[in-house]
Short mmCIF file of C-alpha atoms in Angstrom, two decimals:
data_model
loop_
_atom_site.label_atom_id
_atom_site.label_comp_id
_atom_site.label_asym_id
_atom_site.label_seq_id
_atom_site.Cartn_x
_atom_site.Cartn_y
_atom_site.Cartn_z
CA MET U 1 -22.55 -0.11 -23.18
CA ARG U 2 -20.76 -0.60 -19.85
CA PRO U 3 -22.52 -2.66 -17.17
CA PRO U 4 -24.71 -0.73 -14.71
CA SER U 5 -22.76 0.57 -11.71
CA PRO U 6 -23.68 1.89 -8.24
CA GLY U 7 -21.71 5.00 -9.23
CA TYR U 8 -24.67 5.89 -11.45
CA SER U 9 -27.46 4.84 -9.10
CA ILE U 10 -30.74 6.77 -9.28
CA THR U 11 -34.01 6.80 -7.38
CA VAL U 12 -37.04 7.65 -9.51
CA ARG U 13 -40.19 8.70 -7.67
CA VAL U 14 -43.04 7.76 -9.99
CA GLU U 15 -46.81 7.86 -9.61
CA VAL U 16 -48.70 4.99 -11.27
CA PRO U 17 -52.28 3.65 -11.34
CA ALA U 18 -53.06 1.38 -8.36
CA ALA U 19 -53.32 -1.78 -10.41
CA THR U 20 -52.06 -5.25 -9.49
CA THR U 21 -49.54 -4.97 -12.32
CA ALA U 22 -48.16 -1.56 -11.29
CA THR U 23 -44.88 -2.66 -9.72
CA ALA U 24 -44.39 -5.35 -12.35
CA ALA U 25 -44.67 -2.69 -15.06
CA LEU U 26 -42.02 -0.56 -13.32
CA THR U 27 -39.70 -3.53 -12.98
CA ALA U 28 -40.17 -4.37 -16.65
CA ALA U 29 -39.50 -0.78 -17.70
CA VAL U 30 -36.18 -0.72 -15.82
CA GLY U 31 -35.20 -4.05 -17.34
CA SER U 32 -36.16 -3.04 -20.87
CA ALA U 33 -33.91 0.02 -20.59
CA GLY U 34 -30.98 -2.09 -19.39
CA GLY U 35 -30.99 -0.88 -15.77
CA ALA U 36 -30.26 -3.01 -12.72
CA LEU U 37 -33.12 -2.76 -10.21
CA THR U 38 -31.92 -2.65 -6.59
CA ALA U 39 -35.00 -1.51 -4.65
CA LEU U 40 -38.68 -0.76 -5.11
CA ASP U 41 -40.56 0.96 -2.27
CA VAL U 42 -44.19 2.11 -2.10
CA VAL U 43 -44.04 5.49 -0.34
CA GLU U 44 -47.67 6.58 -0.77
CA SER U 45 -50.89 4.69 -1.46
CA ARG U 46 -54.38 5.86 -2.37
CA THR U 47 -57.38 3.98 -3.66
CA ASP U 48 -56.54 4.79 -7.25
CA ARG U 49 -52.84 5.72 -7.28
CA LEU U 50 -49.50 4.52 -5.94
CA VAL U 51 -46.31 6.53 -5.47
CA VAL U 52 -43.25 4.30 -5.78
CA ASP U 53 -39.53 4.96 -5.32
CA VAL U 54 -37.66 2.87 -7.87
CA THR U 55 -33.93 2.58 -7.22
CA CYS U 56 -31.65 1.17 -9.90
CA ASP U 57 -28.12 1.31 -11.29
CA ALA U 58 -27.31 2.78 -14.69
CA SER U 59 -24.13 2.74 -16.77
CA ASP U 60 -23.86 6.52 -17.20
CA GLU U 61 -25.94 9.70 -16.94
CA ALA U 62 -27.50 9.31 -20.37
CA HIS U 63 -28.50 5.75 -19.52
CA ALA U 64 -30.11 6.98 -16.29
CA ASP U 65 -32.19 9.41 -18.35
CA ARG U 66 -33.33 6.58 -20.62
CA ILE U 67 -34.39 4.48 -17.63
CA ALA U 68 -36.48 7.33 -16.22
CA GLU U 69 -37.99 7.91 -19.65
CA ALA U 70 -38.92 4.23 -19.93
CA MET U 71 -40.88 4.49 -16.67
CA SER U 72 -42.61 7.67 -17.82
CA GLU U 73 -43.93 5.80 -20.87
CA ILE U 74 -45.96 3.38 -18.74
CA PRO U 75 -49.67 4.23 -19.37
CA GLY U 76 -50.87 6.56 -16.61
CA ALA U 77 -47.39 6.96 -15.03
CA VAL U 78 -46.04 10.34 -13.95
CA VAL U 79 -42.34 10.71 -12.99
CA ARG U 80 -42.26 13.16 -10.10
CA LYS U 81 -38.54 13.31 -9.44
CA VAL U 82 -35.24 11.68 -10.41
CA SER U 83 -32.55 11.74 -7.70
CA ASP U 84 -28.89 10.98 -8.38
CA ARG U 85 -27.86 8.95 -5.34
CA THR U 86 -24.15 9.74 -5.78
CA PHE U 87 -24.80 13.48 -5.60
CA LEU U 88 -27.13 12.94 -2.62
CA MET U 89 -24.30 11.18 -0.76
CA HIS U 90 -22.08 14.23 -1.27
CA LEU U 91 -24.56 16.85 -0.04
CA GLY U 92 -22.81 18.81 2.70
CA GLY U 93 -19.63 16.77 2.29
CA LYS U 94 -18.73 13.29 3.55
CA ILE U 95 -16.69 14.00 6.68
CA GLU U 96 -16.96 16.07 9.86
CA VAL U 97 -15.09 16.88 13.07
CA ASN U 98 -16.32 15.45 16.38
CA PRO U 99 -14.84 16.24 19.82
CA LYS U 100 -13.24 13.36 21.72
CA VAL U 101 -13.78 14.91 25.14
CA PRO U 102 -16.99 15.95 26.95
CA LEU U 103 -17.87 19.64 26.92
CA LYS U 104 -20.91 19.65 29.16
CA HIS U 105 -20.15 22.26 31.82
CA ARG U 106 -17.68 24.93 32.98
CA ASP U 107 -15.32 22.38 34.52
CA ASP U 108 -14.89 20.64 31.15
CA LEU U 109 -14.43 23.95 29.36
CA ALA U 110 -11.84 25.16 31.85
CA ARG U 111 -9.66 22.12 31.08
CA ALA U 112 -10.29 21.72 27.36
CA TYR U 113 -9.97 25.44 26.65
CA THR U 114 -9.07 28.47 28.73
CA PRO U 115 -7.58 28.74 31.25
CA GLY U 116 -6.35 25.13 31.51
CA VAL U 117 -5.22 24.78 27.89
CA ALA U 118 -2.57 27.45 28.48
CA ARG U 119 -0.68 25.03 30.73
CA VAL U 120 -0.50 22.51 27.91
CA CYS U 121 0.63 25.21 25.48
CA LEU U 122 3.50 26.20 27.78
CA ALA U 123 4.48 22.56 28.23
CA LEU U 124 4.68 22.12 24.46
CA ALA U 125 6.64 25.33 24.04
CA GLU U 126 9.25 23.83 26.37
CA HIS U 127 9.00 20.26 24.99
CA PRO U 128 7.65 20.32 21.40
CA GLU U 129 8.44 16.62 21.03
CA ASP U 130 5.42 15.96 23.27
CA ALA U 131 3.03 17.16 20.53
CA ARG U 132 2.34 13.56 19.48
CA ARG U 133 1.23 12.77 23.02
CA LEU U 134 -0.77 15.89 23.84
CA THR U 135 -2.38 16.86 20.51
CA ILE U 136 -4.08 15.37 17.48
CA LYS U 137 -0.71 15.07 15.73
CA ARG U 138 -0.16 11.43 16.65
CA ASN U 139 -3.13 10.25 14.58
CA THR U 140 -3.67 12.93 11.93
CA VAL U 141 -2.73 12.91 8.25
CA ALA U 142 -3.00 15.70 5.68
CA VAL U 143 -4.34 14.56 2.30
CA VAL U 144 -2.62 17.10 0.07
CA THR U 145 -3.41 17.80 -3.59
CA ASP U 146 -3.16 20.58 -6.12
CA GLY U 147 -5.82 19.03 -8.36
CA SER U 148 -3.43 18.60 -11.27
CA ALA U 149 -4.02 14.88 -11.96
CA VAL U 150 -7.31 13.82 -10.38
CA LEU U 151 -8.35 10.24 -11.07
CA GLY U 152 -8.60 9.96 -14.85
CA LEU U 153 -10.06 13.46 -15.10
CA GLY U 154 -6.82 15.39 -15.52
CA ASN U 155 -6.05 18.88 -14.24
CA ILE U 156 -9.40 19.93 -12.79
CA GLY U 157 -8.08 22.07 -9.92
CA PRO U 158 -8.39 22.04 -6.11
CA ILE U 159 -12.13 22.69 -5.73
CA ALA U 160 -13.08 19.89 -8.12
CA ALA U 161 -10.57 17.61 -6.39
CA LEU U 162 -12.14 18.12 -2.95
CA PRO U 163 -14.78 15.33 -3.20
CA VAL U 164 -12.00 12.82 -3.93
CA MET U 165 -9.92 14.03 -0.99
CA GLU U 166 -12.97 13.90 1.30
CA GLY U 167 -13.51 10.32 0.20
CA LYS U 168 -9.87 9.53 0.89
CA ALA U 169 -10.17 10.99 4.38
CA ALA U 170 -13.31 8.94 5.05
CA LEU U 171 -11.50 5.76 3.97
CA PHE U 172 -8.54 6.56 6.24
CA LYS U 173 -10.92 6.72 9.19
CA GLU U 174 -13.15 3.79 8.27
CA PHE U 175 -10.40 1.28 7.52
CA GLY U 176 -7.40 2.55 9.49
CA GLY U 177 -8.80 4.63 12.34
CA VAL U 178 -6.67 7.52 11.07
CA ASP U 179 -7.98 11.10 11.26
CA ALA U 180 -7.26 12.57 7.83
CA TRP U 181 -8.21 15.94 6.41
CA PRO U 182 -8.26 17.29 2.83
CA VAL U 183 -5.75 20.02 2.03
CA CYS U 184 -6.53 21.20 -1.51
CA LEU U 185 -4.04 23.87 -2.51
CA ASP U 186 -4.76 26.56 -5.09
CA THR U 187 -1.28 26.51 -6.56
CA GLN U 188 0.59 24.30 -8.99
CA ASP U 189 3.92 25.97 -8.41
CA THR U 190 6.24 23.31 -7.03
CA ASP U 191 8.23 25.61 -4.75
CA GLU U 192 5.08 27.20 -3.34
CA LEU U 193 3.40 23.85 -2.76
CA VAL U 194 6.44 22.48 -0.92
CA GLU U 195 6.64 25.57 1.26
CA ILE U 196 2.93 25.49 2.15
CA VAL U 197 3.09 21.83 3.18
CA ARG U 198 6.26 22.49 5.18
CA ALA U 199 4.50 25.33 6.98
CA ILE U 200 1.39 23.34 7.93
CA ALA U 201 3.27 20.14 8.83
CA PRO U 202 3.42 20.79 12.62
CA VAL U 203 -0.26 19.82 12.89
CA TYR U 204 0.11 16.44 11.22
CA GLY U 205 1.69 13.08 11.91
CA GLY U 206 2.01 12.32 8.20
CA ILE U 207 1.52 13.73 4.71
CA ASN U 208 -0.37 11.80 2.04
CA LEU U 209 0.25 13.38 -1.37
CA GLU U 210 -2.56 12.75 -3.81
CA ASP U 211 -3.36 13.42 -7.47
CA ILE U 212 -0.34 15.61 -8.23
CA SER U 213 0.89 15.40 -11.81
CA ALA U 214 4.16 13.80 -12.89
CA PRO U 215 7.00 14.58 -13.01
CA ARG U 216 6.38 17.34 -10.42
CA CYS U 217 5.13 14.77 -7.91
CA PHE U 218 8.56 13.10 -7.72
CA GLU U 219 10.34 16.32 -6.84
CA ILE U 220 7.64 17.41 -4.38
CA GLU U 221 7.77 14.12 -2.49
CA ALA U 222 11.59 14.04 -2.41
CA ARG U 223 11.90 17.60 -1.15
CA LEU U 224 9.24 17.17 1.54
CA ARG U 225 10.84 13.96 2.76
CA GLU U 226 14.11 15.85 3.12
CA LEU U 227 12.49 18.80 4.92
CA LEU U 228 10.07 17.07 7.30
CA ASP U 229 10.46 14.73 10.26
CA ILE U 230 7.14 12.99 9.53
CA PRO U 231 6.40 10.40 6.82
CA VAL U 232 5.53 11.67 3.32
CA PHE U 233 3.79 9.15 1.06
CA HIS U 234 2.58 9.74 -2.49
CA ASP U 235 -0.25 7.24 -2.70
CA ASP U 236 -0.59 7.39 -6.48
CA GLN U 237 2.95 6.07 -6.63
CA HIS U 238 3.56 3.80 -3.69
CA GLY U 239 0.03 2.75 -2.78
CA THR U 240 -0.55 1.64 -6.36
CA ALA U 241 2.79 -0.15 -6.53
CA ILE U 242 2.13 -2.04 -3.29
CA VAL U 243 -1.29 -3.34 -4.27
CA VAL U 244 -0.08 -4.25 -7.78
CA LEU U 245 2.82 -6.25 -6.32
CA ALA U 246 0.42 -8.00 -3.93
CA ALA U 247 -1.98 -8.91 -6.75
CA LEU U 248 0.83 -9.99 -9.07
CA THR U 249 2.33 -12.19 -6.37
CA ASN U 250 -0.91 -14.15 -6.13
CA ALA U 251 -1.65 -14.08 -9.86
CA LEU U 252 1.71 -15.67 -10.56
CA ARG U 253 0.88 -18.33 -7.98
CA VAL U 254 -2.29 -19.08 -9.95
CA VAL U 255 -0.41 -19.53 -13.25
CA ASP U 256 2.62 -21.18 -11.60
CA LYS U 257 5.21 -18.67 -12.81
CA ARG U 258 7.99 -16.84 -10.98
CA ILE U 259 8.45 -13.08 -11.05
CA GLU U 260 12.11 -13.59 -11.97
CA ASP U 261 11.13 -15.48 -15.14
CA VAL U 262 8.25 -13.46 -16.59
CA ARG U 263 8.30 -10.60 -19.09
CA ILE U 264 6.22 -7.68 -17.85
CA VAL U 265 4.90 -4.83 -19.99
CA VAL U 266 3.84 -1.69 -18.10
CA SER U 267 1.69 0.81 -19.98
CA GLY U 268 2.11 4.25 -18.41
CA VAL U 269 5.40 5.62 -17.13
CA GLY U 270 4.07 8.46 -15.00
CA ALA U 271 3.81 8.46 -11.21
CA ALA U 272 2.14 5.07 -10.82
CA GLY U 273 4.05 3.34 -13.61
CA HIS U 274 7.42 4.57 -12.35
CA ALA U 275 6.70 3.37 -8.81
CA ILE U 276 5.36 0.00 -9.99
CA ILE U 277 8.45 -0.65 -12.09
CA ARG U 278 10.73 0.39 -9.25
CA LEU U 279 9.03 -1.88 -6.71
CA LEU U 280 8.82 -4.86 -9.07
CA LEU U 281 12.56 -4.55 -9.71
CA ALA U 282 13.20 -4.38 -5.96
CA GLN U 283 11.24 -7.64 -5.66
CA GLY U 284 13.44 -9.32 -8.26
CA ALA U 285 11.40 -8.97 -11.45
CA GLY U 286 13.25 -10.21 -14.50
CA GLU U 287 12.38 -8.34 -17.69
CA ILE U 288 10.20 -5.21 -17.65
CA ILE U 289 9.31 -3.01 -20.62
CA GLY U 290 7.75 0.37 -19.91
CA CYS U 291 5.59 2.00 -22.58
CA GLY U 292 4.65 5.65 -22.91
CA ARG U 293 2.40 7.31 -25.46
CA THR U 294 4.92 6.74 -28.27
CA GLY U 295 5.73 3.13 -27.40
CA ALA U 296 8.48 1.25 -25.63
CA VAL U 297 10.94 3.19 -23.48
CA HIS U 298 14.58 2.21 -23.87
CA ALA U 299 18.07 3.58 -23.42
CA GLY U 300 19.32 5.90 -26.13
CA GLN U 301 16.06 7.75 -26.68
CA GLU U 302 16.20 11.53 -26.70
CA GLY U 303 14.15 14.10 -24.82
CA MET U 304 13.57 12.07 -21.66
CA ASP U 305 13.39 13.61 -18.18
CA GLU U 306 15.43 12.09 -15.35
CA PHE U 307 12.59 9.81 -14.25
CA ARG U 308 11.96 8.33 -17.66
CA THR U 309 15.73 8.07 -18.13
CA TRP U 310 15.87 5.95 -14.97
CA ILE U 311 13.24 3.63 -16.42
CA ALA U 312 15.14 3.42 -19.72
CA GLU U 313 18.39 2.57 -17.95
CA ASN U 314 16.89 -0.08 -15.66
CA THR U 315 14.42 -1.88 -17.96
CA ASN U 316 14.12 -3.21 -21.51
CA SER U 317 17.64 -4.60 -21.62
CA ALA U 318 17.05 -5.86 -25.16
CA ARG U 319 16.13 -2.32 -26.26
CA LEU U 320 12.92 -3.52 -27.85
CA ASP U 321 11.35 -0.76 -29.89
CA GLY U 322 7.80 -0.39 -31.17
CA SER U 323 4.26 0.29 -30.06
CA LEU U 324 2.55 -1.08 -26.96
CA LYS U 325 0.79 -3.69 -29.07
CA GLU U 326 4.04 -4.77 -30.69
CA VAL U 327 6.04 -5.25 -27.50
CA LEU U 328 3.09 -6.94 -25.77
CA ALA U 329 3.40 -9.97 -28.06
CA GLY U 330 4.85 -12.87 -26.07
CA ALA U 331 4.72 -11.04 -22.72
CA ASP U 332 3.55 -12.89 -19.60
CA VAL U 333 2.14 -9.89 -17.74
CA PHE U 334 0.45 -6.65 -18.77
CA ILE U 335 0.05 -3.86 -16.21
CA GLY U 336 -1.85 -0.80 -17.41
CA VAL U 337 -1.88 2.49 -15.52
CA SER U 338 -2.45 4.69 -18.54
CA ALA U 339 -5.52 5.34 -20.69
CA PRO U 340 -8.74 3.64 -21.81
CA ASN U 341 -9.22 1.28 -24.74
CA LEU U 342 -5.60 0.97 -25.84
CA LEU U 343 -5.87 -2.76 -26.50
CA THR U 344 -8.34 -5.36 -27.77
CA GLY U 345 -8.91 -8.97 -26.92
CA GLU U 346 -6.93 -9.88 -30.03
CA ASP U 347 -3.91 -8.04 -28.62
CA ILE U 348 -4.14 -10.07 -25.42
CA ALA U 349 -4.25 -13.22 -27.55
CA THR U 350 -0.68 -12.48 -28.69
CA MET U 351 0.64 -12.73 -25.12
CA ALA U 352 2.24 -15.86 -23.68
CA LYS U 353 0.19 -18.78 -22.45
CA ASP U 354 -1.51 -18.21 -19.07
CA ALA U 355 -1.08 -14.44 -19.33
CA VAL U 356 -1.86 -12.04 -16.50
CA VAL U 357 -3.63 -8.76 -17.37
CA PHE U 358 -4.03 -5.86 -14.94
CA ALA U 359 -5.96 -3.14 -16.81
CA LEU U 360 -6.18 -0.43 -14.15
CA ALA U 361 -7.16 2.76 -15.99
CA ASN U 362 -10.33 4.09 -14.34
CA PRO U 363 -13.19 4.21 -15.00
CA VAL U 364 -12.52 2.69 -18.46
CA PRO U 365 -9.63 0.19 -18.51
CA GLU U 366 -6.98 -0.25 -21.19
CA VAL U 367 -8.76 -3.34 -22.49
CA ASP U 368 -12.28 -4.62 -22.00
CA PRO U 369 -12.05 -7.14 -19.13
CA VAL U 370 -14.53 -9.51 -20.73
CA ALA U 371 -12.58 -9.53 -23.98
CA ALA U 372 -9.29 -9.96 -22.14
CA SER U 373 -10.60 -12.88 -20.10
CA LYS U 374 -11.11 -14.91 -23.27
CA TYR U 375 -7.33 -15.15 -23.66
CA ALA U 376 -5.72 -14.33 -20.29
CA ALA U 377 -5.66 -16.63 -17.27
CA VAL U 378 -6.03 -13.80 -14.73
CA VAL U 379 -7.64 -10.41 -15.36
CA ALA U 380 -7.87 -7.56 -12.84
CA THR U 381 -9.13 -3.99 -13.05
CA GLY U 382 -9.56 -0.99 -10.78
CA ARG U 383 -13.35 -1.29 -10.97
CA SER U 384 -15.69 -2.67 -8.35
CA ASP U 385 -17.99 -4.37 -10.85
CA TYR U 386 -15.43 -6.96 -12.03
CA PRO U 387 -13.47 -9.59 -10.09
CA ASN U 388 -10.01 -8.75 -8.72
CA GLN U 389 -10.41 -5.06 -7.93
CA ILE U 390 -6.93 -3.60 -7.47
CA ASN U 391 -7.47 -0.55 -5.30
CA ASN U 392 -5.20 1.52 -3.05
CA VAL U 393 -7.79 1.29 -0.27
CA LEU U 394 -6.11 -2.01 0.54
CA VAL U 395 -2.90 -0.09 1.28
CA PHE U 396 -2.97 3.44 2.63
CA PRO U 397 -5.17 3.08 5.77
CA GLY U 398 -3.07 0.25 7.19
CA PHE U 399 0.22 1.65 5.92
CA PHE U 400 -0.27 4.97 7.71
CA ARG U 401 -1.67 3.17 10.75
CA GLY U 402 1.66 1.34 11.02
CA LEU U 403 3.74 4.46 10.41
CA LEU U 404 1.86 6.51 13.01
CA ASP U 405 1.85 3.75 15.63
CA ALA U 406 5.58 3.10 15.25
CA GLY U 407 6.60 6.75 14.98
CA ILE U 408 8.46 6.06 11.73
CA SER U 409 9.37 9.01 9.55
CA ASP U 410 11.36 7.33 6.77
CA ILE U 411 9.63 5.03 4.28
CA THR U 412 11.75 2.25 2.80
CA ASP U 413 11.36 -0.29 -0.01
CA GLU U 414 11.36 -2.98 2.66
CA MET U 415 8.20 -1.49 4.15
CA LEU U 416 6.52 -1.35 0.74
CA ILE U 417 7.38 -4.99 0.02
CA ALA U 418 6.29 -6.09 3.50
CA ALA U 419 2.95 -4.34 3.03
CA ALA U 420 2.46 -6.06 -0.34
CA LYS U 421 3.21 -9.44 1.19
CA ALA U 422 0.74 -8.80 4.01
CA ILE U 423 -2.01 -8.04 1.49
CA ALA U 424 -1.16 -11.05 -0.67
CA ASP U 425 -1.14 -13.34 2.36
CA ARG U 426 -4.72 -12.37 3.21
CA VAL U 427 -5.72 -14.64 0.31
CA GLU U 428 -5.22 -18.14 1.67
CA ASN U 429 -4.30 -21.11 -0.51
CA GLY U 430 -7.82 -22.47 -0.24
CA GLN U 431 -9.27 -19.17 -1.50
CA LEU U 432 -6.85 -18.45 -4.35
CA ASN U 433 -8.24 -18.72 -7.87
CA PRO U 434 -8.18 -16.66 -11.11
CA SER U 435 -11.07 -14.50 -9.87
CA TYR U 436 -9.69 -13.91 -6.37
CA VAL U 437 -6.05 -12.82 -6.28
CA VAL U 438 -6.53 -9.86 -3.93
CA PRO U 439 -8.61 -9.72 -0.75
CA SER U 440 -11.88 -7.85 -0.56
CA LEU U 441 -11.66 -4.12 0.15
CA PHE U 442 -13.93 -4.86 3.12
CA ASP U 443 -11.76 -7.60 4.62
CA PRO U 444 -11.34 -6.26 8.18
CA GLY U 445 -8.01 -8.03 8.55
CA VAL U 446 -6.20 -6.21 5.74
CA ALA U 447 -5.41 -2.88 7.43
CA PRO U 448 -4.20 -4.47 10.71
CA ALA U 449 -2.02 -6.89 8.74
CA VAL U 450 -0.47 -4.07 6.69
CA ALA U 451 0.06 -1.98 9.83
CA ALA U 452 1.75 -4.89 11.58
CA ALA U 453 3.98 -5.51 8.56
CA VAL U 454 5.10 -1.87 8.48
CA ARG U 455 5.80 -1.86 12.22
CA GLY U 456 7.68 -5.13 11.96
CA VAL U 457 10.15 -4.05 9.31
CA ALA U 458 13.65 -3.48 10.57
CA THR U 459 14.20 0.27 10.54
CA THR U 460 17.98 0.41 10.39
CA GLY U 461 18.91 3.88 9.25
CA ALA U 462 15.36 5.18 9.50
CA ARG U 463 14.52 8.22 11.57
CA MET U 464 12.30 7.35 14.51
CA LEU U 465 9.99 9.89 16.09
CA PRO U 466 9.99 10.30 19.87
CA ALA U 467 8.20 7.41 21.55
CA THR U 468 4.61 8.15 22.49
CA PRO U 469 3.42 6.74 25.84
CA VAL U 470 0.03 5.06 25.67
#
């Protein structure tokens, strides 16, 4: 059973006899069922009965049911209600729109809306380049998805994708001060999706593509970058690649190896895997072997699309063939962006001494982190309940903050590498150890550092948007 997680937190309202052992019995019941108690609050008291809210973490929905059942079996206990705290957080959605200007009387209304707003409209009709100065455009990003590849859930569609996009928008605001809004499109036709985004682009200062399946996502991003004069960033590709490079930079410092000298195996050659391989090569990585469902990718294989062909032509120079487990033997680094439970601890044992393992499939990684840690020197996952959480939240708020502030429309490899270095540098030498190779998601210095790195990159050849007066 997986460890309890806040993602499966419940609050059980239970009525028990008013005995001195009442709360102790509840605590014991949660513990006996394997739950992690986080709060216990008496909400009602009578001479003979207590009503208590018991809050705890479970490992999944079935486990939550077992915890509630354990409390119901206490003599004299009655479970009144079980509340799923994750669903409670999502009631009514997680974001809202708030005005930035006062609207208290007719004078305010006359300037914010009619008749005064007409003057601003006419000014923009004559000088559309002033939209970044006079509208929300300068600080607004569209979070665009078609719901075709949501988290590890697959093609669940735009409605089911909305809670993820809301969360993304909330993170943009919380960590980067960027106003983002979900745009969940009910089409998976590439041409139609590109045209819709092109048509709505005037409102936004940037486009963040999210959870769009490969290989369509590559074409969609490339076409939009060609069509639009605002930055287009597929976070599943580039955000993942940036944070992986940052974590690998520090992990290699821990094991005293150089990126030029290590052999890296990447499991998953879709959007994230392709971008990771591309960025690692740009940073000077020596030998990389990409693995798909059927094993190692190499030149000469048939039936590959242009993106997998690029991987085949630029990696695995020795043309190693075989399964993921076979090519992993002797490797220094494993990076998984694929599927759960592909490997065991014994597979990690076949890797080189002081191996680095990034098992990033979510919510269940490619290999159990506890099993991997018996053999690897550094282990990281995408989960919040293990050390070294590799998460794109470290990237996209600051990256877009830098793009919007600088008015940059083109995104270059130099920017991606600079962002990775900024994240890696947030872990100082005195902090670096096998359990801390990336900064905390709540480190307030990460987003400003990433934004500064993006702004500071030389933009030779990049398109610059019109300067925006402060």
